[in-house]
Amino acid sequence: MLELLWLVPAFPFAGFLILVLAGRGLSGPAVGAIGAGSVGLSAVAAVAVAAAFLGSPPPGNAFSQDLWTWMQVEGFIPHISLYLDALSMVMVLVVTIVGFLIHLYSVGFMEGEEGYRRFFAYMNLFVGSMLLLVLAGDLLFLYLGWEGVGLCSYLLIGFWYRDPANGYAARKAFIVTRVGDAAMAIGLFILFVNLGTLQIQELMNRASSLWAVGSPLAVAAAALLLGGALGKSAQLPLQTWLPDAMAGPTPVSALIHAATMVTAGVYLIARTHALFELAPVVQSAVAIIGASTLLLSGFSALVQHDIKRVLAYSTISQIGYMFLALGVGAWSAALFHFMTHAFFKALLFLGAGAVIFSLNHEHDMFRMGGLRGKLPSTFLTFLIGAASLSALPLVTAGFYSKDLILWHAMTSEKGGLWLWTAGLAGALLTSLYTFRMVFIVFFGKARTEVSKRPGMRMRIPLVVLAVLSVAGGFVEVPRNLGNLTLFSDFMRTALPDARGIHDTAKEVVLQITASGVSVFGILLAWFLYLRHPRYVERIATAGPAQSLRHLWFSGWGFDWMYDTFIVRPFVWTAFTNRRDFIDLIYEGAAWYSRTLHGVLSRTQTGRVRWYAAGIAAGAIISIGIAVFL
């Protein structure tokens, strides 16, 4: 059964090819069946392969499938090979299962939209590229999938291309992530030149044996790979593209935020963990960047009006938690939160899409309200997703994964009080902005009438994801609450354990503190946005608060900074130098040729005696040179 691994990425690519090559001959239902069905078959294949892997683990708890040799050039021999271990299996199962649910939802959400076939073709290519990325056994093959998801994000964010703002958002995502991609490409060059291979497992083995901890080459390579991860995962300072990416259809947002694209950076760091362990300064930078990002994006989420932008900043913040875990060496905790986050964030985006769909594509939360009675199933599932995002204690998946990160942030060898405090503050912000969204959208006075209701194809994914947002956390339970370690035991076959000292009493104190903070954030949101909203209005109208709110709303001014110090100077330079000085060399040569031609052409008078005189003069000069020189 493991030999069928290649089918997992093959099905989405086959769906893409059928949708592209079939032209306009396919009906709408056929397009939906092919688009969603291909990813559904991929999910079935992934589950079958996973069952075979778990039922009879291969030697070394890893399976490699070498399909063919890509090229052979002077010792450079990259392979088209797939590599399956605990890490890639978790990624594949999440990408295919959550991806299928999003595709199924899209069949109803996008029905009747212009470009229906094009939409599913792009979505299939997106899922296929992400599967290549996480299954690649070679870094160059991984880079192919890496660039594939970048291309698909551009195509899908700008799907409604007739609006220039959507085209701008797509270009922004493409360009900003290219900054990180360029850094990553340079890192791959360094790794190959110094270690002689890009095959991931062999590369990690050679790095560990040839480079000492703190080696300049290890630090440089890890830092450059981190640059790629920051771009794809929208972490400081390359996070500005993700909020604008909400220009795409809501299912696209769910796919980017839950199962593909932004999680690629988390996977890259986890997959090359041996390299980051050789570069402690870079690994510490990962933790600091994650902690800073989760706080800054949490404040920005707190003041947004657009429901999708709230969730976008929330994703940046939650990826920050994953980076925090990676930075302190809690590899399994980062992947555990990746899994639970995929469930509840996909649920929240699809729930937000159901609200937007029902209100005739209204995005402003302050034009919603009172929807819990009119959209009861959407409200209930959205509430479950919000509770999981807020880490509601004991009953949600988000509680168990976030609690594990906070525990390691405090107790691991590379953690500490400041990192834990940042994570705790982020938990408070998360509860506050999440339930601010819930109370504004579903409670209070209705401001926009419901024009239509989501159908069964949209409701089924919501219910399944709601179940996963609760049950998904019970594969890893703390020692004092049952000591169930199924997830970490499985991940231990591919990733090392976090190093630290366990203290049961300390664990209980930290859990109670984190739980109290999450519940307090929910109660504070109820008090401010449902019980006494006038307090928020008073605070918002105060002078200093207005300036702070504007700063948070604009994403802490990063767009302004980049526009002022990079974009405008570049545009000015390009305009000023629109006649490129390099062109002056070629224009000068052309001017010289034209001038010389003009001079010589004047000698062609048509008068024979002048030609004869010229010949005689030339002969005399030639003889004179020969005689006297």
XYZ file of C-alpha atoms in Angstrom:
629
model
C 0.000 0.000 0.000
C 2.881 2.395 0.713
C 3.862 2.128 -2.956
C 0.669 4.054 -3.785
C 2.042 7.163 -2.082
C 2.543 8.839 -5.463
C -1.231 8.836 -5.967
C -1.687 11.352 -3.132
C -0.301 14.324 -5.122
C -1.222 12.752 -8.483
C -5.008 13.019 -8.001
C -5.137 16.833 -7.527
C -2.778 17.333 -10.486
C -4.975 15.039 -12.591
C -8.010 17.118 -11.608
C -6.149 20.270 -12.608
C -5.214 18.838 -16.019
C -8.751 17.606 -16.746
C -10.269 20.987 -15.843
C -7.708 22.848 -17.961
C -7.800 20.583 -21.012
C -11.552 19.944 -21.074
C -12.201 23.566 -22.008
C -15.783 24.759 -21.785
C -17.222 21.319 -22.456
C -17.818 20.528 -18.770
C -21.027 21.435 -16.993
C -21.034 23.164 -13.604
C -21.840 19.982 -11.628
C -19.115 18.091 -13.530
C -16.576 20.804 -12.698
C -17.515 20.624 -9.008
C -17.348 16.825 -9.022
C -13.900 16.782 -10.629
C -12.544 19.646 -8.503
C -13.748 18.311 -5.142
C -13.587 14.626 -6.128
C -9.914 14.690 -7.082
C -8.956 16.063 -3.668
C -11.359 13.609 -2.033
C -9.587 10.720 -3.777
C -6.281 12.163 -2.614
C -7.596 12.178 0.956
C -8.721 8.548 0.628
C -5.295 7.579 -0.711
C -3.601 9.486 2.113
C -5.703 7.724 4.762
C -4.982 4.329 3.170
C -1.242 4.999 3.048
C -1.310 6.280 6.639
C -3.149 3.146 7.796
C -0.543 0.953 6.093
C 2.272 3.020 7.606
C 0.835 2.794 11.130
C -0.172 -0.852 10.798
C 3.240 -1.993 9.621
C 5.845 0.738 10.118
C 8.651 0.624 7.534
C 12.296 0.284 8.632
C 13.436 3.446 10.366
C 9.814 4.677 10.546
C 10.228 6.305 7.148
C 9.345 5.326 3.585
C 11.101 6.754 0.538
C 9.779 6.434 -3.011
C 12.247 7.407 -5.720
C 10.210 8.048 -8.878
C 12.937 9.189 -11.273
C 16.124 11.218 -11.512
C 15.438 14.831 -12.345
C 18.822 15.676 -13.899
C 22.542 14.844 -13.699
C 24.909 17.790 -14.050
C 28.485 17.680 -12.698
C 27.610 15.707 -9.582
C 24.307 17.555 -9.065
C 21.694 14.784 -9.140
C 18.339 15.885 -7.695
C 15.660 13.201 -7.567
C 11.913 13.289 -7.978
C 11.381 11.386 -4.758
C 8.726 11.251 -2.065
C 9.541 10.846 1.622
C 6.959 9.791 4.184
C 7.534 9.894 7.927
C 5.522 11.066 10.918
C 6.051 14.742 10.073
C 5.046 14.533 6.425
C 2.161 12.172 7.229
C 0.539 14.661 9.603
C 0.948 17.402 7.000
C -0.468 15.243 4.200
C -3.517 14.154 6.200
C -4.333 17.712 7.199
C -3.803 19.102 3.679
C -5.940 16.464 1.975
C -8.769 16.127 4.511
C -9.161 19.831 5.271
C -8.527 20.615 1.600
C -11.337 18.263 0.555
C -13.782 19.846 3.016
C -12.908 23.295 1.654
C -13.386 22.065 -1.927
C -16.754 20.555 -1.029
C -17.791 23.851 0.566
C -16.603 25.715 -2.541
C -18.981 23.761 -4.774
C -21.877 25.567 -3.097
C -20.156 28.867 -2.292
C -18.813 29.518 -5.802
C -21.801 28.164 -7.716
C -22.816 30.573 -10.458
C -19.608 32.592 -10.256
C -17.783 33.549 -13.424
C -14.672 31.402 -13.840
C -16.079 28.434 -11.909
C -13.907 25.929 -13.820
C -10.842 28.160 -13.551
C -11.364 28.425 -9.787
C -11.297 24.668 -9.216
C -8.347 24.223 -11.576
C -6.343 26.695 -9.485
C -7.491 25.090 -6.225
C -6.480 21.601 -7.397
C -3.080 22.894 -8.482
C -2.724 24.592 -5.089
C -3.353 21.374 -3.149
C -1.117 19.363 -5.485
C 1.748 21.826 -5.083
C 1.421 21.774 -1.298
C 1.514 17.973 -1.301
C 4.690 18.046 -3.380
C 6.186 20.459 -0.870
C 5.512 18.304 2.182
C 6.333 14.960 0.543
C 9.499 16.019 -1.281
C 12.586 14.057 -0.347
C 14.859 16.589 -2.047
C 15.090 20.309 -1.271
C 15.029 21.263 -4.942
C 11.844 19.232 -5.422
C 10.491 20.891 -2.283
C 11.353 24.263 -3.806
C 9.270 23.360 -6.864
C 6.223 22.839 -4.646
C 7.194 25.960 -2.683
C 7.054 28.109 -5.816
C 3.927 26.276 -6.960
C 1.929 27.370 -3.919
C 3.268 30.901 -4.428
C 2.001 30.933 -8.003
C -1.387 29.531 -7.000
C -1.772 32.085 -4.212
C -1.252 34.838 -6.797
C -3.823 33.308 -9.154
C -6.434 32.743 -6.443
C -6.023 35.993 -4.487
C -6.512 37.855 -7.766
C -9.279 35.504 -8.936
C -11.769 38.371 -9.285
C -9.244 40.213 -11.434
C -11.663 42.762 -12.859
C -11.286 44.745 -9.627
C -7.842 46.455 -9.715
C -7.591 46.194 -5.900
C -7.658 42.403 -6.151
C -4.896 42.440 -8.744
C -2.830 44.664 -6.458
C -3.343 42.306 -3.503
C -2.259 39.335 -5.648
C 0.874 41.128 -6.853
C 1.695 42.191 -3.312
C 1.482 38.615 -2.047
C 3.633 37.392 -4.927
C 6.317 40.068 -4.551
C 6.591 40.024 -0.737
C 6.877 36.251 -0.592
C 9.453 36.380 -3.408
C 11.752 38.272 -1.032
C 11.814 35.274 1.269
C 12.004 32.849 -1.659
C 15.130 34.559 -2.977
C 16.769 34.190 0.440
C 15.808 30.531 0.542
C 17.263 29.917 -2.935
C 20.596 31.377 -1.822
C 20.454 29.116 1.232
C 20.012 26.082 -1.032
C 23.092 27.120 -3.022
C 25.137 27.364 0.190
C 23.969 23.944 1.335
C 24.738 22.217 -1.955
C 28.119 23.869 -2.500
C 29.313 22.962 0.984
C 27.587 19.623 1.576
C 27.276 18.269 -1.957
C 23.620 17.196 -1.846
C 20.079 18.514 -1.511
C 18.550 15.180 -0.502
C 17.026 16.235 2.799
C 17.930 13.332 5.091
C 21.452 12.991 3.723
C 21.868 16.757 3.908
C 20.897 16.852 7.587
C 23.253 13.966 8.369
C 26.181 15.653 6.623
C 25.468 18.990 8.288
C 25.416 17.371 11.732
C 28.673 15.512 11.122
C 30.642 18.219 9.264
C 29.515 21.442 10.941
C 29.981 22.344 14.587
C 27.274 24.074 16.593
C 27.461 27.777 15.787
C 29.324 27.229 12.510
C 29.131 30.361 10.312
C 27.956 28.275 7.360
C 25.223 26.648 9.444
C 24.114 30.038 10.757
C 24.074 31.555 7.255
C 22.142 28.630 5.726
C 19.618 28.504 8.593
C 19.095 32.271 8.466
C 18.432 32.167 4.725
C 15.970 29.288 5.070
C 14.308 31.261 7.860
C 13.926 34.144 5.404
C 11.951 31.868 3.105
C 9.825 30.655 6.006
C 9.057 34.218 7.130
C 7.757 35.117 3.683
C 5.517 32.105 3.186
C 4.259 32.036 6.788
C 3.666 35.814 6.960
C 5.861 36.503 9.985
C 7.647 39.738 10.844
C 8.759 41.589 8.833
C 7.164 39.928 5.767
C 3.636 39.638 7.133
C 2.043 42.519 5.216
C 0.720 40.452 2.298
C -1.616 38.198 4.252
C -4.349 40.664 5.356
C -4.649 41.955 1.778
C -4.883 38.358 0.540
C -8.482 38.434 1.800
C -9.338 39.895 -1.615
C -9.722 36.325 -2.878
C -12.860 34.187 -2.438
C -13.432 32.957 1.112
C -12.630 29.286 0.345
C -9.257 30.483 -0.945
C -8.655 32.269 2.341
C -9.548 29.100 4.237
C -7.176 27.000 2.115
C -4.283 29.463 2.419
C -4.682 29.920 6.170
C -5.593 26.409 7.277
C -3.981 23.792 5.058
C -1.516 25.347 2.634
C 0.827 28.273 2.030
C 1.273 29.869 5.473
C 2.067 26.542 7.119
C 4.853 25.870 4.599
C 7.355 27.881 6.654
C 6.523 25.909 9.791
C 7.063 22.662 7.898
C 10.362 23.850 6.386
C 11.855 24.704 9.779
C 10.630 21.458 11.329
C 11.921 19.406 8.405
C 15.390 21.020 8.611
C 15.434 21.090 12.424
C 18.940 19.577 12.542
C 20.268 22.613 10.693
C 18.563 25.044 13.076
C 19.920 23.168 16.078
C 23.387 23.814 14.652
C 22.568 27.549 14.581
C 21.267 28.417 18.090
C 21.239 32.142 17.384
C 18.913 31.608 14.418
C 16.687 29.252 16.377
C 16.411 31.875 19.136
C 15.502 34.405 16.454
C 12.688 32.087 15.363
C 11.229 32.174 18.891
C 11.610 35.959 19.253
C 10.069 36.633 15.840
C 7.183 34.308 16.646
C 6.534 35.968 20.023
C 6.699 39.463 18.524
C 4.459 38.533 15.610
C 1.760 36.943 17.737
C 1.508 40.100 19.866
C 1.564 42.699 17.102
C -0.940 40.858 14.940
C -3.184 40.250 17.956
C -3.477 43.987 18.582
C -4.212 44.565 14.884
C -6.976 41.939 14.907
C -8.581 43.760 17.818
C -9.568 46.832 15.751
C -10.494 45.412 12.320
C -13.969 45.819 10.823
C -13.766 43.249 8.045
C -14.502 39.796 9.475
C -11.983 38.145 7.145
C -9.216 40.579 8.089
C -9.771 39.733 11.770
C -9.201 36.093 10.896
C -6.201 36.985 8.721
C -4.429 38.742 11.587
C -5.461 35.851 13.802
C -3.665 33.442 11.463
C -0.500 35.543 11.577
C -0.735 35.431 15.373
C -1.309 31.664 15.561
C 1.548 30.951 13.159
C 3.568 33.097 15.565
C 2.756 30.549 18.295
C 4.067 27.790 16.043
C 7.278 29.739 15.424
C 7.590 30.289 19.176
C 7.372 26.533 19.713
C 9.908 25.824 16.954
C 12.261 28.393 18.415
C 12.318 26.765 21.845
C 12.782 23.298 20.360
C 9.205 22.108 20.959
C 8.909 20.613 17.470
C 5.986 18.311 18.223
C 4.074 21.087 19.985
C 4.385 23.293 16.894
C 3.000 20.525 14.665
C 0.235 19.762 17.165
C -0.886 23.386 17.059
C -0.590 23.345 13.281
C -3.077 20.469 13.184
C -5.618 21.933 15.595
C -5.251 25.373 14.023
C -6.052 23.894 10.607
C -9.329 22.552 11.992
C -10.603 25.615 13.819
C -9.242 28.211 11.381
C -10.772 26.447 8.374
C -14.006 26.277 10.363
C -13.909 29.993 11.186
C -13.153 31.051 7.621
C -15.846 28.829 6.180
C -18.252 30.051 8.865
C -17.387 33.635 7.998
C -17.942 32.742 4.352
C -21.398 31.377 5.191
C -22.231 34.674 6.901
C -20.892 36.695 3.965
C -22.807 34.441 1.548
C -26.049 34.897 3.501
C -25.690 38.697 3.709
C -25.072 39.197 -0.011
C -21.266 39.427 0.334
C -21.215 41.889 3.220
C -17.838 41.843 5.024
C -18.194 44.632 7.598
C -18.955 43.151 11.022
C -20.659 46.339 12.121
C -23.272 45.865 9.386
C -24.099 42.369 10.627
C -25.503 41.490 14.060
C -28.313 39.332 15.393
C -27.492 36.312 13.255
C -27.503 33.592 15.898
C -31.252 33.041 15.451
C -31.298 33.429 11.677
C -28.266 31.209 10.973
C -28.327 28.775 13.923
C -26.071 26.058 12.458
C -23.525 28.616 11.277
C -23.598 30.291 14.689
C -23.114 27.052 16.621
C -20.213 25.816 14.493
C -18.606 29.271 14.399
C -18.890 29.442 18.197
C -17.093 26.108 18.516
C -14.303 27.366 16.240
C -14.054 30.603 18.223
C -13.875 28.689 21.502
C -11.092 26.502 20.139
C -9.153 29.504 18.845
C -9.549 31.119 22.258
C -8.296 27.920 23.935
C -11.412 27.421 26.069
C -10.129 25.096 28.795
C -10.596 21.320 28.775
C -13.142 21.019 25.954
C -11.432 22.424 22.859
C -8.514 21.272 20.728
C -6.970 24.737 20.798
C -6.595 24.564 24.571
C -4.427 21.450 24.508
C -2.145 22.586 21.676
C -1.701 26.149 22.960
C -1.190 24.965 26.527
C 1.574 22.657 25.320
C 3.335 25.549 23.572
C 3.084 27.798 26.624
C 4.411 24.993 28.841
C 7.475 24.509 26.642
C 7.958 28.258 26.238
C 8.479 28.447 30.001
C 10.226 25.178 30.821
C 12.388 24.193 27.849
C 16.118 24.893 27.818
C 15.639 27.553 25.130
C 12.500 29.053 26.648
C 12.051 31.509 29.473
C 9.774 33.863 31.344
C 9.634 36.540 28.645
C 8.629 34.155 25.892
C 5.973 32.605 28.129
C 4.661 36.072 29.069
C 4.406 37.035 25.408
C 2.478 33.838 24.683
C 0.172 34.459 27.634
C -0.519 38.041 26.540
C -1.249 36.718 23.068
C -3.767 34.282 24.556
C -5.610 37.178 26.223
C -5.684 39.147 22.967
C -6.876 36.084 21.069
C -9.862 35.543 23.362
C -10.694 39.237 23.279
C -10.664 39.786 19.508
C -12.261 36.403 18.770
C -15.290 36.914 20.972
C -15.480 40.575 19.972
C -16.127 39.136 16.520
C -18.664 36.597 17.821
C -20.675 39.143 19.831
C -20.713 41.785 17.086
C -21.687 39.383 14.303
C -24.156 37.063 16.012
C -25.600 39.082 18.899
C -27.222 42.473 19.274
C -29.390 44.188 16.693
C -29.640 42.881 13.135
C -28.361 45.473 10.655
C -28.532 43.517 7.395
C -31.231 41.077 6.365
C -30.369 37.495 5.477
C -30.926 37.130 1.731
C -30.111 33.403 1.412
C -28.932 30.513 3.520
C -26.045 28.111 3.002
C -26.958 24.747 1.520
C -26.028 21.269 2.660
C -22.722 21.256 0.761
C -21.638 24.267 2.811
C -23.021 23.051 6.137
C -21.501 19.545 6.127
C -17.860 20.789 6.153
C -18.737 23.149 8.998
C -20.096 20.299 11.126
C -17.132 17.998 10.405
C -14.612 20.738 11.194
C -16.514 21.633 14.375
C -16.175 18.034 15.567
C -12.459 18.034 14.734
C -12.016 21.382 16.516
C -13.101 19.680 19.712
C -11.980 16.068 19.351
C -8.676 16.849 17.616
C -7.088 17.973 20.867
C -7.576 14.730 22.765
C -4.634 13.007 21.094
C -2.272 14.890 23.410
C -3.392 15.472 26.990
C -1.136 16.836 29.791
C 0.094 14.539 32.546
C -2.136 15.998 35.214
C -5.234 15.613 32.989
C -4.738 12.031 31.858
C -1.243 11.854 30.370
C -2.244 10.810 26.845
C 0.705 11.368 24.503
C -0.359 9.736 21.241
C 0.674 12.676 19.054
C 4.072 13.354 20.605
C 4.890 9.624 20.704
C 4.176 9.389 16.994
C 6.108 12.566 16.149
C 9.067 11.347 18.216
C 9.964 9.009 15.351
C 10.743 12.040 13.151
C 11.440 14.953 15.506
C 13.442 15.196 18.742
C 11.792 15.886 22.078
C 11.962 19.311 23.667
C 14.583 19.351 26.405
C 13.480 20.636 29.782
C 12.659 19.731 33.374
C 9.153 18.545 34.187
C 7.495 19.837 37.343
C 3.888 18.719 37.911
C 3.078 21.495 40.389
C 4.457 24.116 38.027
C 2.490 22.615 35.162
C -0.758 22.925 37.106
C -0.028 26.559 37.986
C 0.778 27.429 34.373
C -2.360 25.655 33.129
C -4.594 27.473 35.591
C -2.988 30.773 34.667
C -3.375 30.217 30.931
C -6.954 28.973 31.360
C -7.840 31.937 33.533
C -6.408 34.371 30.994
C -8.414 32.790 28.143
C -11.670 32.835 30.110
C -10.988 36.394 31.290
C -10.534 37.501 27.669
C -13.916 36.008 26.747
C -15.626 37.682 29.711
C -13.934 40.989 28.920
C -15.192 40.786 25.331
C -18.718 40.106 26.630
C -18.510 43.069 28.994
C -17.110 45.509 26.432
C -18.874 44.529 23.227
C -22.195 43.109 24.395
C -23.011 44.326 27.899
C -21.538 47.860 27.864
C -20.465 48.794 24.307
C -20.544 52.487 25.237
C -17.277 52.020 27.122
C -15.572 50.943 23.922
C -17.002 53.966 22.112
C -15.662 56.307 24.795
C -12.233 54.729 24.709
C -12.127 54.765 20.915
C -12.956 58.493 20.712
C -10.197 59.541 23.114
C -7.286 61.289 21.385
C -4.390 58.938 22.210
C -6.633 55.896 21.702
C -7.546 57.075 18.207
C -3.900 57.296 17.206
C -3.152 53.888 18.691
C -6.198 52.398 17.012
C -5.113 53.797 13.657
C -1.635 52.339 14.173
C -3.036 48.893 14.962
C -5.618 49.079 12.189
C -2.897 49.793 9.628
C -0.827 46.817 10.769
C 1.611 48.900 12.822
C 2.517 51.008 9.810
C 4.574 48.360 8.006
C 2.874 49.100 4.691
C 3.552 52.822 5.125
C 7.171 52.120 6.009
C 7.750 49.882 2.994
C 5.916 52.289 0.721
C 7.932 55.257 2.003
C 11.387 53.728 2.149
C 11.307 51.088 -0.580
C 8.436 51.376 -3.067
C 8.378 55.131 -3.659
C 12.178 55.515 -3.915
C 12.260 52.603 -6.331
C 9.459 54.058 -8.453
C 11.133 57.498 -8.403
C 14.454 55.972 -9.418
C 12.818 54.008 -12.206
C 11.003 57.125 -13.469
C 14.085 59.308 -13.232
C 16.218 56.690 -14.910
C 13.580 55.697 -17.440
C 16.319 56.285 -20.054
C 18.621 53.755 -18.432
C 22.231 55.002 -18.259
C 23.348 51.589 -19.495
C 21.484 52.371 -22.703
C 23.749 55.417 -23.202
C 26.592 53.063 -24.168
C 24.599 51.546 -26.984
C 22.992 54.829 -27.964
C 26.502 56.385 -28.110
C 27.722 53.622 -30.404
C 24.720 54.119 -32.649
C 25.266 57.939 -32.703
C 28.931 57.441 -33.615
C 28.003 55.082 -36.430
C 25.386 57.496 -37.790
C 27.779 60.468 -37.579
C 30.609 58.615 -39.323
C 28.164 57.492 -41.968
C 27.133 61.113 -42.515
C 30.759 62.239 -42.887
C 31.638 59.452 -45.309
C 28.469 59.866 -47.339
C 29.487 63.440 -48.184
C 32.486 62.080 -50.104
C 30.133 60.344 -52.507
C 29.536 63.328 -54.847
C 29.445 61.509 -58.159
C 32.274 63.664 -59.574
C 34.958 61.408 -61.074
C 37.785 63.963 -60.893
C 37.385 64.220 -57.114
C 37.504 60.421 -56.845
C 40.718 60.402 -58.919
C 42.221 63.160 -56.797
C 41.372 61.172 -53.694
C 43.009 58.052 -55.083
C 46.146 60.035 -56.011
C 46.302 61.662 -52.579
C 45.955 58.296 -50.915
C 48.680 56.809 -53.033
C 51.061 59.670 -52.226
C 50.349 59.346 -48.494
C 50.905 55.576 -48.613
C 54.191 55.931 -50.491
C 55.317 58.648 -48.070
C 54.611 56.425 -45.066
C 56.501 53.570 -46.677
C 59.529 55.716 -47.523
C 59.899 57.794 -44.406
C 58.661 55.342 -41.748
